[in-house]
Tab-separated table of C-alpha atoms in Angstrom:
chain	number	residue	atom	x	y	z
A	1	MET	CA	0.000	0.000	0.000
A	2	GLU	CA	1.070	3.581	-0.631
A	3	PHE	CA	-0.049	5.946	2.140
A	4	HIS	CA	-0.779	9.663	1.923
A	5	VAL	CA	-1.149	11.225	5.368
A	6	LEU	CA	-2.847	14.638	5.577
A	7	SER	CA	-2.218	16.703	8.695
A	8	PHE	CA	-1.503	20.252	9.807
A	9	GLU	CA	1.030	19.115	12.416
A	10	GLY	CA	4.181	17.177	11.616
A	11	PRO	CA	7.812	16.544	12.581
A	12	ASP	CA	9.191	20.090	12.126
A	13	ALA	CA	9.594	22.252	15.237
A	14	TYR	CA	7.363	24.802	13.462
A	15	SER	CA	4.675	22.131	13.089
A	16	ARG	CA	4.684	20.740	16.618
A	17	ALA	CA	1.931	22.006	18.881
A	18	GLY	CA	0.941	18.942	20.918
A	19	GLY	CA	0.074	15.288	20.789
A	20	ILE	CA	-1.031	15.293	17.133
A	21	ALA	CA	2.539	15.940	15.985
A	22	SER	CA	3.740	12.974	18.053
A	23	ARG	CA	0.957	10.833	16.602
A	24	ILE	CA	1.724	11.793	13.007
A	25	THR	CA	5.473	11.380	13.406
A	26	GLY	CA	5.085	7.928	14.965
A	27	LEU	CA	2.414	6.745	12.549
A	28	THR	CA	4.245	7.774	9.374
A	29	ARG	CA	7.503	6.336	10.644
A	30	ALA	CA	5.837	3.000	11.442
A	31	LEU	CA	4.190	2.833	8.013
A	32	ALA	CA	7.465	3.588	6.240
A	33	ASP	CA	9.440	1.152	8.413
A	34	ALA	CA	6.901	-1.546	7.495
A	35	GLY	CA	7.815	-1.058	3.834
A	36	HIS	CA	4.871	1.068	2.735
A	37	PRO	CA	5.792	4.117	0.616
A	38	THR	CA	4.453	6.967	2.752
A	39	HIS	CA	3.876	10.640	1.967
A	40	LEU	CA	3.150	13.192	4.697
A	41	TRP	CA	1.438	16.384	3.523
A	42	PHE	CA	1.683	18.895	6.384
A	43	VAL	CA	2.109	22.584	7.186
A	44	GLY	CA	5.868	22.582	7.564
A	45	ASP	CA	8.650	25.009	8.324
A	46	PRO	CA	8.726	27.628	5.538
A	47	SER	CA	12.551	27.773	5.661
A	48	LEU	CA	13.003	24.041	4.921
A	49	PRO	CA	12.750	22.254	1.533
A	50	GLY	CA	9.251	21.823	0.161
A	51	GLU	CA	9.948	18.108	-0.309
A	52	GLU	CA	12.298	15.911	1.702
A	53	ARG	CA	12.844	12.159	1.402
A	54	ARG	CA	13.663	10.033	4.442
A	55	GLY	CA	13.844	6.494	3.122
A	56	ASP	CA	10.303	5.298	2.357
A	57	LEU	CA	8.888	8.468	3.969
A	58	VAL	CA	8.536	11.642	1.914
A	59	LEU	CA	7.753	14.929	3.668
A	60	HIS	CA	5.730	17.471	1.682
A	61	ARG	CA	5.698	20.893	3.368
A	62	TRP	CA	2.518	22.621	2.225
A	63	CYS	CA	1.301	26.223	2.627
A	64	GLN	CA	4.894	27.467	2.938
A	65	TRP	CA	4.123	30.740	1.194
A	66	ILE	CA	1.560	31.498	3.915
A	67	SER	CA	3.693	30.166	6.768
A	68	ALA	CA	6.466	32.575	5.752
A	69	HIS	CA	4.173	35.399	6.923
A	70	HIS	CA	3.154	33.571	10.121
A	71	PRO	CA	6.320	32.727	12.085
A	72	ASN	CA	4.584	31.645	15.300
A	73	GLY	CA	3.938	28.045	14.367
A	74	VAL	CA	1.535	25.814	12.548
A	75	TYR	CA	-1.682	27.367	13.904
A	76	ASP	CA	-0.601	30.961	13.313
A	77	GLY	CA	-2.932	32.033	10.486
A	78	GLU	CA	-4.648	28.638	10.527
A	79	ASP	CA	-7.824	29.669	8.675
A	80	GLY	CA	-5.886	30.929	5.657
A	81	LYS	CA	-3.714	27.823	5.712
A	82	ALA	CA	-6.755	25.523	5.926
A	83	ASP	CA	-8.372	27.240	2.928
A	84	ASP	CA	-5.197	27.019	0.837
A	85	TYR	CA	-4.627	23.398	1.897
A	86	ALA	CA	-8.156	22.410	0.840
A	87	ARG	CA	-7.943	24.228	-2.482
A	88	SER	CA	-4.414	23.466	-3.682
A	89	LEU	CA	-3.475	20.061	-2.246
A	90	PRO	CA	-6.208	17.710	-3.619
A	91	PRO	CA	-5.497	18.358	-7.352
A	92	HIS	CA	-1.795	17.814	-6.724
A	93	LEU	CA	-2.478	14.697	-4.677
A	94	LEU	CA	-4.761	13.321	-7.394
A	95	SER	CA	-1.844	13.145	-9.824
A	96	HIS	CA	0.182	11.124	-7.290
A	97	ILE	CA	-2.690	8.741	-6.601
A	98	ARG	CA	-3.459	8.257	-10.306
A	99	LYS	CA	0.084	7.011	-10.944
A	100	THR	CA	-0.159	4.665	-7.955
A	101	VAL	CA	-3.423	2.991	-8.928
A	102	GLU	CA	-2.530	2.826	-12.632
A	103	ALA	CA	0.589	0.892	-11.570
A	104	GLY	CA	-1.704	-1.616	-9.846
A	105	GLU	CA	-0.846	-0.541	-6.309
A	106	GLN	CA	-3.233	0.319	-3.463
A	107	ALA	CA	-3.542	3.957	-2.386
A	108	VAL	CA	-4.653	4.930	1.120
A	109	VAL	CA	-5.339	8.456	2.397
A	110	LEU	CA	-5.248	9.065	6.160
A	111	ALA	CA	-6.387	12.545	7.204
A	112	GLU	CA	-6.344	14.171	10.646
A	113	GLU	CA	-8.562	16.735	12.375
A	114	TRP	CA	-10.984	19.407	11.196
A	115	HIS	CA	-8.335	21.333	9.258
A	116	THR	CA	-8.255	18.613	6.581
A	117	VAL	CA	-12.020	18.074	6.211
A	118	HIS	CA	-12.509	20.295	3.152
A	119	ALA	CA	-9.408	18.803	1.538
A	120	VAL	CA	-10.857	15.294	2.029
A	121	VAL	CA	-14.232	16.239	0.540
A	122	HIS	CA	-12.500	17.968	-2.390
A	123	LEU	CA	-10.256	14.953	-3.009
A	124	ASP	CA	-13.232	12.578	-2.870
A	125	TRP	CA	-15.004	14.664	-5.531
A	126	LEU	CA	-11.922	14.702	-7.775
A	127	LEU	CA	-11.447	10.928	-7.464
A	128	ARG	CA	-15.088	10.252	-8.323
A	129	ARG	CA	-14.920	12.528	-11.335
A	130	ALA	CA	-11.761	10.708	-12.470
A	131	GLY	CA	-13.379	7.273	-11.979
A	132	LEU	CA	-10.808	6.306	-9.351
A	133	ARG	CA	-12.742	6.551	-6.096
A	134	ASP	CA	-13.393	2.830	-5.668
A	135	ARG	CA	-9.648	2.156	-5.892
A	136	VAL	CA	-8.657	4.497	-3.062
A	137	SER	CA	-9.293	4.155	0.699
A	138	ILE	CA	-9.831	7.416	2.568
A	139	LEU	CA	-9.920	7.537	6.368
A	140	TRP	CA	-10.401	10.691	8.432
A	141	ASN	CA	-9.475	10.698	12.131
A	142	ALA	CA	-10.603	12.800	15.106
A	143	ASN	CA	-8.161	13.073	18.009
A	144	ASN	CA	-10.396	15.428	20.002
A	145	VAL	CA	-13.543	17.534	19.650
A	146	PHE	CA	-11.779	20.746	18.598
A	147	GLY	CA	-13.424	22.225	15.517
A	148	PHE	CA	-16.367	19.817	15.476
A	149	ASP	CA	-18.713	22.784	15.035
A	150	ARG	CA	-16.965	23.529	11.727
A	151	VAL	CA	-17.390	20.047	10.226
A	152	ASP	CA	-20.053	19.133	7.659
A	153	TRP	CA	-20.531	15.613	9.006
A	154	ARG	CA	-22.823	14.472	6.198
A	155	ALA	CA	-20.350	15.483	3.502
A	156	LEU	CA	-17.386	14.057	5.416
A	157	SER	CA	-19.155	10.739	6.097
A	158	GLY	CA	-19.862	10.399	2.383
A	159	ALA	CA	-16.228	11.060	1.523
A	160	ALA	CA	-14.321	8.957	4.067
A	161	THR	CA	-14.402	6.255	6.693
A	162	LEU	CA	-14.411	8.062	10.030
A	163	THR	CA	-12.083	6.945	12.806
A	164	THR	CA	-11.222	8.151	16.286
A	165	VAL	CA	-8.862	7.255	19.121
A	166	SER	CA	-11.022	5.949	21.978
A	167	ARG	CA	-14.440	4.589	22.904
A	168	MET	CA	-15.331	7.835	24.641
A	169	MET	CA	-14.606	9.806	21.466
A	170	LYS	CA	-16.740	7.313	19.534
A	171	LEU	CA	-19.668	8.091	21.848
A	172	LYS	CA	-19.086	11.839	21.481
A	173	MET	CA	-19.245	11.462	17.706
A	174	HIS	CA	-22.255	9.137	17.888
A	175	ALA	CA	-24.195	12.062	19.317
A	176	LEU	CA	-23.469	13.934	16.081
A	177	GLY	CA	-25.039	11.199	13.968
A	178	VAL	CA	-21.840	9.485	12.803
A	179	ASP	CA	-20.359	6.099	13.683
A	180	PRO	CA	-16.538	6.140	13.701
A	181	VAL	CA	-14.179	3.193	14.067
A	182	VAL	CA	-11.782	3.241	17.037
A	183	ILE	CA	-8.106	2.978	16.113
A	184	PRO	CA	-5.931	3.856	19.137
A	185	ASN	CA	-2.906	6.082	19.314
A	186	GLY	CA	0.543	4.559	19.483
A	187	LEU	CA	4.040	5.077	20.853
A	188	GLU	CA	7.330	5.482	19.031
A	189	PRO	CA	10.246	3.102	19.802
A	190	GLU	CA	12.033	5.819	21.798
A	191	ALA	CA	9.267	5.675	24.407
A	192	PHE	CA	10.644	2.295	25.498
A	193	ALA	CA	14.347	3.222	25.544
A	194	ARG	CA	16.088	2.061	28.694
A	195	LEU	CA	17.219	4.623	31.234
A	196	ASP	CA	20.546	4.749	33.023
A	197	SER	CA	19.891	3.267	36.474
A	198	THR	CA	22.469	5.616	38.015
A	199	GLN	CA	20.437	8.607	36.789
A	200	ILE	CA	17.278	7.192	38.370
A	201	ARG	CA	19.158	6.787	41.662
A	202	GLU	CA	20.562	10.311	41.395
A	203	PHE	CA	17.064	11.723	40.802
A	204	ARG	CA	15.738	10.012	43.912
A	205	THR	CA	18.800	10.868	45.998
A	206	ARG	CA	18.480	14.557	45.132
A	207	LEU	CA	14.825	14.460	46.237
A	208	LEU	CA	15.170	11.958	49.083
A	209	GLY	CA	12.184	12.036	51.402
A	210	ARG	CA	10.007	13.913	48.898
A	211	THR	CA	6.843	12.580	47.258
A	212	VAL	CA	7.497	13.690	43.693
A	213	LEU	CA	4.429	14.248	41.523
A	214	SER	CA	5.109	15.139	37.897
A	215	LYS	CA	2.720	16.685	35.404
A	216	VAL	CA	3.390	17.525	31.742
A	217	ALA	CA	0.434	19.082	29.934
A	218	ARG	CA	-0.931	22.273	28.442
A	219	TRP	CA	-2.039	24.887	30.971
A	220	ASP	CA	-5.677	24.014	30.400
A	221	PRO	CA	-8.487	23.714	32.961
A	222	ASP	CA	-9.397	20.289	31.533
A	223	LYS	CA	-5.957	19.014	32.579
A	224	ARG	CA	-6.887	19.510	36.257
A	225	TRP	CA	-3.856	21.611	37.168
A	226	LEU	CA	-5.761	23.216	40.042
A	227	MET	CA	-6.425	19.765	41.457
A	228	ALA	CA	-2.687	19.013	41.293
A	229	VAL	CA	-1.985	22.143	43.335
A	230	ASP	CA	-4.681	21.179	45.851
A	231	ILE	CA	-3.118	17.721	46.226
A	232	VAL	CA	0.283	19.239	47.043
A	233	HIS	CA	-1.311	21.627	49.526
A	234	ALA	CA	-3.249	18.834	51.270
A	235	MET	CA	-0.157	16.605	51.478
A	236	LYS	CA	1.956	19.387	52.936
A	237	ARG	CA	-0.732	20.481	55.399
A	238	HIS	CA	-0.846	16.954	56.817
A	239	GLY	CA	2.883	16.635	57.350
A	240	GLY	CA	4.048	15.325	53.975
A	241	ALA	CA	6.899	16.616	51.837
A	242	PRO	CA	5.447	16.759	48.320
A	243	LEU	CA	7.067	18.306	45.248
A	244	LEU	CA	5.136	18.978	42.050
A	245	VAL	CA	7.402	19.077	38.984
A	246	ALA	CA	5.348	20.892	36.370
A	247	ARG	CA	5.866	21.502	32.682
A	248	GLY	CA	3.040	23.478	31.090
A	249	GLY	CA	2.686	25.445	27.886
A	250	MET	CA	2.066	29.055	26.885
A	251	GLU	CA	-1.616	29.157	27.859
A	252	SER	CA	-2.925	31.867	30.186
A	253	HIS	CA	-4.425	29.342	32.636
A	254	GLY	CA	-0.903	28.865	33.950
A	255	HIS	CA	-1.128	32.226	35.730
A	256	GLU	CA	-4.281	31.072	37.517
A	257	VAL	CA	-2.667	27.786	38.551
A	258	LEU	CA	0.488	29.363	39.950
A	259	GLY	CA	-1.559	32.128	41.571
A	260	ARG	CA	-3.584	29.456	43.342
A	261	ALA	CA	-0.403	27.753	44.545
A	262	LYS	CA	0.962	30.980	46.014
A	263	ALA	CA	-2.391	31.853	47.602
A	264	LEU	CA	-2.283	28.489	49.397
A	265	GLY	CA	1.146	29.313	50.772
A	266	LEU	CA	3.087	27.019	48.468
A	267	THR	CA	6.562	28.037	47.331
A	268	VAL	CA	6.920	28.127	43.550
A	269	ARG	CA	10.262	28.112	41.756
A	270	HIS	CA	10.951	28.438	38.027
A	271	ARG	CA	13.900	26.830	36.294
A	272	GLY	CA	15.015	25.963	32.810
A	273	ALA	CA	16.410	22.556	31.960
A	274	ALA	CA	19.090	21.741	29.423
A	275	ARG	CA	18.507	18.865	27.048
A	276	GLY	CA	18.483	15.256	28.175
A	277	ALA	CA	18.396	13.479	31.506
A	278	ARG	CA	21.450	15.376	32.735
A	279	GLY	CA	19.734	18.693	32.085
A	280	LEU	CA	16.719	17.585	34.127
A	281	LEU	CA	18.893	16.381	37.005
A	282	ASP	CA	20.740	19.708	37.108
A	283	ALA	CA	17.381	21.494	37.381
A	284	LEU	CA	16.498	19.421	40.463
A	285	GLY	CA	19.317	20.664	42.658
A	286	ASP	CA	18.795	22.724	45.837
A	287	LEU	CA	15.008	22.527	46.047
A	288	HIS	CA	14.743	22.658	49.841
A	289	GLY	CA	11.581	24.570	50.722
A	290	THR	CA	10.212	24.391	47.166
A	291	ASP	CA	6.735	22.920	46.746
A	292	VAL	CA	6.174	23.494	43.013
A	293	LEU	CA	8.992	23.427	40.479
A	294	VAL	CA	7.967	24.879	37.113
A	295	LEU	CA	10.206	23.835	34.207
A	296	ASP	CA	10.144	26.689	31.723
A	297	SER	CA	12.010	24.947	28.891
A	298	HIS	CA	11.160	22.058	26.585
A	299	LEU	CA	11.616	18.517	27.915
A	300	ASP	CA	12.939	16.122	25.311
A	301	GLY	CA	12.125	12.413	25.275
A	302	GLU	CA	15.016	11.315	27.483
A	303	ALA	CA	14.231	13.918	30.144
A	304	LYS	CA	10.538	13.021	30.177
A	305	ARG	CA	11.286	9.303	30.485
A	306	LEU	CA	13.506	9.944	33.514
A	307	LEU	CA	10.914	12.244	35.081
A	308	TYR	CA	8.119	9.701	34.585
A	309	ARG	CA	10.181	6.734	35.765
A	310	ALA	CA	11.619	8.323	38.894
A	311	SER	CA	8.521	10.212	40.073
A	312	SER	CA	6.294	8.779	42.766
A	313	ALA	CA	3.370	9.278	40.359
A	314	VAL	CA	2.713	10.953	37.006
A	315	LEU	CA	-0.445	13.085	37.109
A	316	ALA	CA	-1.968	12.429	33.684
A	317	ASN	CA	-5.540	12.839	34.922
A	318	SER	CA	-7.897	15.135	33.036
A	319	GLY	CA	-11.539	16.039	33.299
A	320	PHE	CA	-11.888	15.360	29.581
A	321	GLU	CA	-9.218	13.290	27.853
A	322	PRO	CA	-9.818	11.886	24.352
A	323	PHE	CA	-6.955	9.381	24.675
A	324	GLY	CA	-4.294	10.303	27.227
A	325	LEU	CA	-0.947	9.887	25.504
A	326	VAL	CA	1.058	11.143	28.492
A	327	GLY	CA	-0.334	8.378	30.693
A	328	LEU	CA	0.694	5.788	28.135
A	329	GLU	CA	4.157	7.365	27.802
A	330	ALA	CA	4.518	7.203	31.583
A	331	MET	CA	3.657	3.500	31.507
A	332	ALA	CA	6.218	2.870	28.749
A	333	ALA	CA	8.895	4.524	30.889
A	334	GLY	CA	8.024	2.311	33.860
A	335	GLY	CA	6.308	5.052	35.822
A	336	VAL	CA	3.198	5.029	37.979
A	337	ALA	CA	0.591	6.539	35.673
A	338	CYS	CA	-2.302	8.336	37.345
A	339	THR	CA	-5.032	8.830	34.742
A	340	GLY	CA	-8.550	10.139	34.681
A	341	CYS	CA	-11.568	8.092	33.733
A	342	SER	CA	-12.574	9.240	30.249
A	343	GLY	CA	-10.795	8.207	27.035
A	344	GLU	CA	-7.898	6.276	28.566
A	345	ASP	CA	-9.009	2.855	27.298
A	346	TYR	CA	-5.609	1.351	28.147
A	347	ALA	CA	-5.868	2.124	31.889
A	348	ASP	CA	-7.045	-0.751	34.093
A	349	ALA	CA	-7.504	0.595	37.622
A	350	GLY	CA	-5.267	-1.074	40.152
A	351	ARG	CA	-3.579	-3.341	37.603
A	352	ASN	CA	-1.497	-1.039	35.415
A	353	ALA	CA	-2.461	2.471	36.565
A	354	LEU	CA	-4.069	4.575	39.244
A	355	VAL	CA	-7.409	5.844	37.930
A	356	LEU	CA	-8.903	8.918	39.594
A	357	GLN	CA	-12.660	9.291	39.394
A	358	THR	CA	-13.235	12.378	41.567
A	359	ASN	CA	-11.838	15.887	42.143
A	360	ASP	CA	-11.076	15.075	45.790
A	361	PRO	CA	-7.299	15.409	46.466
A	362	TRP	CA	-7.577	12.680	49.072
A	363	GLU	CA	-8.360	10.087	46.437
A	364	LEU	CA	-4.787	10.282	45.125
A	365	ILE	CA	-3.326	10.790	48.583
A	366	GLY	CA	-5.060	7.609	49.704
A	367	PHE	CA	-3.640	5.708	46.727
A	368	MET	CA	-0.131	6.997	47.487
A	369	GLN	CA	-0.405	5.978	51.130
A	370	ARG	CA	-1.494	2.506	50.072
A	371	LEU	CA	1.423	2.093	47.661
A	372	ARG	CA	3.827	3.208	50.379
A	373	ALA	CA	2.394	0.550	52.704
A	374	HIS	CA	2.378	-2.129	49.965
A	375	PRO	CA	5.523	-1.741	47.801
A	376	SER	CA	4.703	-4.890	45.846
A	377	GLU	CA	1.573	-3.209	44.478
A	378	GLU	CA	3.646	-0.306	43.201
A	379	ARG	CA	6.061	-2.709	41.494
A	380	THR	CA	3.114	-4.471	39.868
A	381	LEU	CA	1.675	-1.192	38.568
A	382	ARG	CA	5.013	-0.255	37.004
A	383	THR	CA	5.594	-3.694	35.471
A	384	GLN	CA	2.074	-4.152	34.136
A	385	GLY	CA	2.007	-0.588	32.853
A	386	ARG	CA	5.110	-1.176	30.762
A	387	THR	CA	3.673	-4.442	29.428
A	388	THR	CA	0.449	-2.673	28.452
A	389	ALA	CA	2.326	0.136	26.718
A	390	ARG	CA	4.123	-2.335	24.454
A	391	HIS	CA	0.770	-3.355	22.989
A	392	TYR	CA	0.416	0.273	21.868
A	393	ALA	CA	3.727	0.561	20.036
A	394	TRP	CA	2.992	2.063	16.617
A	395	PRO	CA	4.111	-1.006	14.614
A	396	SER	CA	1.660	-3.100	16.640
A	397	VAL	CA	-1.204	-0.605	16.206
A	398	VAL	CA	-0.605	-0.442	12.447
A	399	ARG	CA	-0.473	-4.229	12.107
A	400	ARG	CA	-3.301	-5.060	14.521
A	401	ASN	CA	-5.755	-2.183	14.017
A	402	LEU	CA	-5.085	-0.017	10.973
A	403	ILE	CA	-4.224	-2.456	8.162
A	404	PRO	CA	-7.102	-4.874	8.945
A	405	ARG	CA	-9.555	-1.954	8.981
A	406	ILE	CA	-8.372	-0.819	5.560
A	407	GLU	CA	-8.674	-4.344	4.168
A	408	ILE	CA	-12.174	-4.755	5.631
A	409	SER	CA	-13.345	-1.461	4.158
A	410	ARG	CA	-11.974	-2.425	0.738
A	411	THR	CA	-13.798	-5.757	0.839
A	412	ALA	CA	-17.030	-4.019	1.819
A	413	ALA	CA	-16.613	-1.455	-0.959
A	414	ARG	CA	-16.104	-4.166	-3.598
A	415	ALA	CA	-19.119	-6.102	-2.331
A	416	ALA	CA	-21.310	-2.986	-2.391
A	417	GLY	CA	-20.384	-2.164	-5.975
A	418	PRO	CA	-19.077	1.047	-7.537
A	419	THR	CA	-22.327	3.005	-7.327
A	420	ALA	CA	-23.134	2.242	-3.678
A	421	HIS	CA	-22.173	4.406	-0.769
A	422	ALA	CA	-18.558	3.294	-0.310
A	423	LEU	CA	-16.853	2.656	2.993
A	424	ALA	CA	-13.478	3.374	1.415
């Protein structure tokens, strides 16, 4: 199969804004590593080549002429980019797909999020007009509910098979009159890279006697940052020695969160961290009297793995979480993942994760006290979490979930005939 992946976000620093970039990077890499020629059409860095080949993966940086006037990342000027993407990409993509199917190969289009909806509908129309639609599979995926009010669901359902990342998201979309297929997110191989045991010991030695809670998420009310602050306050008020290591984003809610911490009498300190595990360890020095450590610089994969592995718990709980990639990353690192109870289908309470179902800080505090009293339960959570995460490695998700779904939709389309409403 030849894959064409349509997404705003991608592997460039300019194109990274959150979990979608990680998803797209991991998915396209897994497809290419499996031997499928793969093309990623994304809103890339305007200063880099318009086309770049990386083995079986070809990067196509679209909308560069617009991005050159919007230096603040992929979503700077997003409406103009979405319009240009929908207008200019499908005719160009049609020529690629025509060559593929005329050579007797299968073509698959995988599109992501509301920004690509009009491009998908346009491409579907072009393929039908060219008599090629029944030879091309088109899937469109929703990672969250952002932009749902801008989607023409009837037109999109007629143009593509709809997918999403969790059962909860499926129910959300059901309410809109559509019936998507669940194909979960995945993890890249680096998520499972082994850590230096001496660095784990150094982390814990530097913070000896502290209950270290880590949280990496956007400053967003849905991420329950205020609850994290309340947990630290409650622990400290009852004689504990907690430390919240926080890495947020650029969102304004961060001011409210840190204001709440200070109002509760918590001491907040800001620090940058150099790259890698060593950079994180250097940022953890001399934290006596600090209750909340805010990391103001980017954490790369190695630093996050060390933080997740060495923390007492990773707060990946949200009020609304379509999938919960951070919780799964924490599991892969061997950490104690503490998730919410929404879209985290991988979390099995008490077996591979702590699952919080209320806003009461004492729910987590009670779990932490139990793990301290029963160390074997903590070891089980870490071991089972890592085992679970391996089932969500991208090569496994592609082989187990994505490819079979494409084959099923093709079979259904052939059985229905060329004039029927196609599933692919």
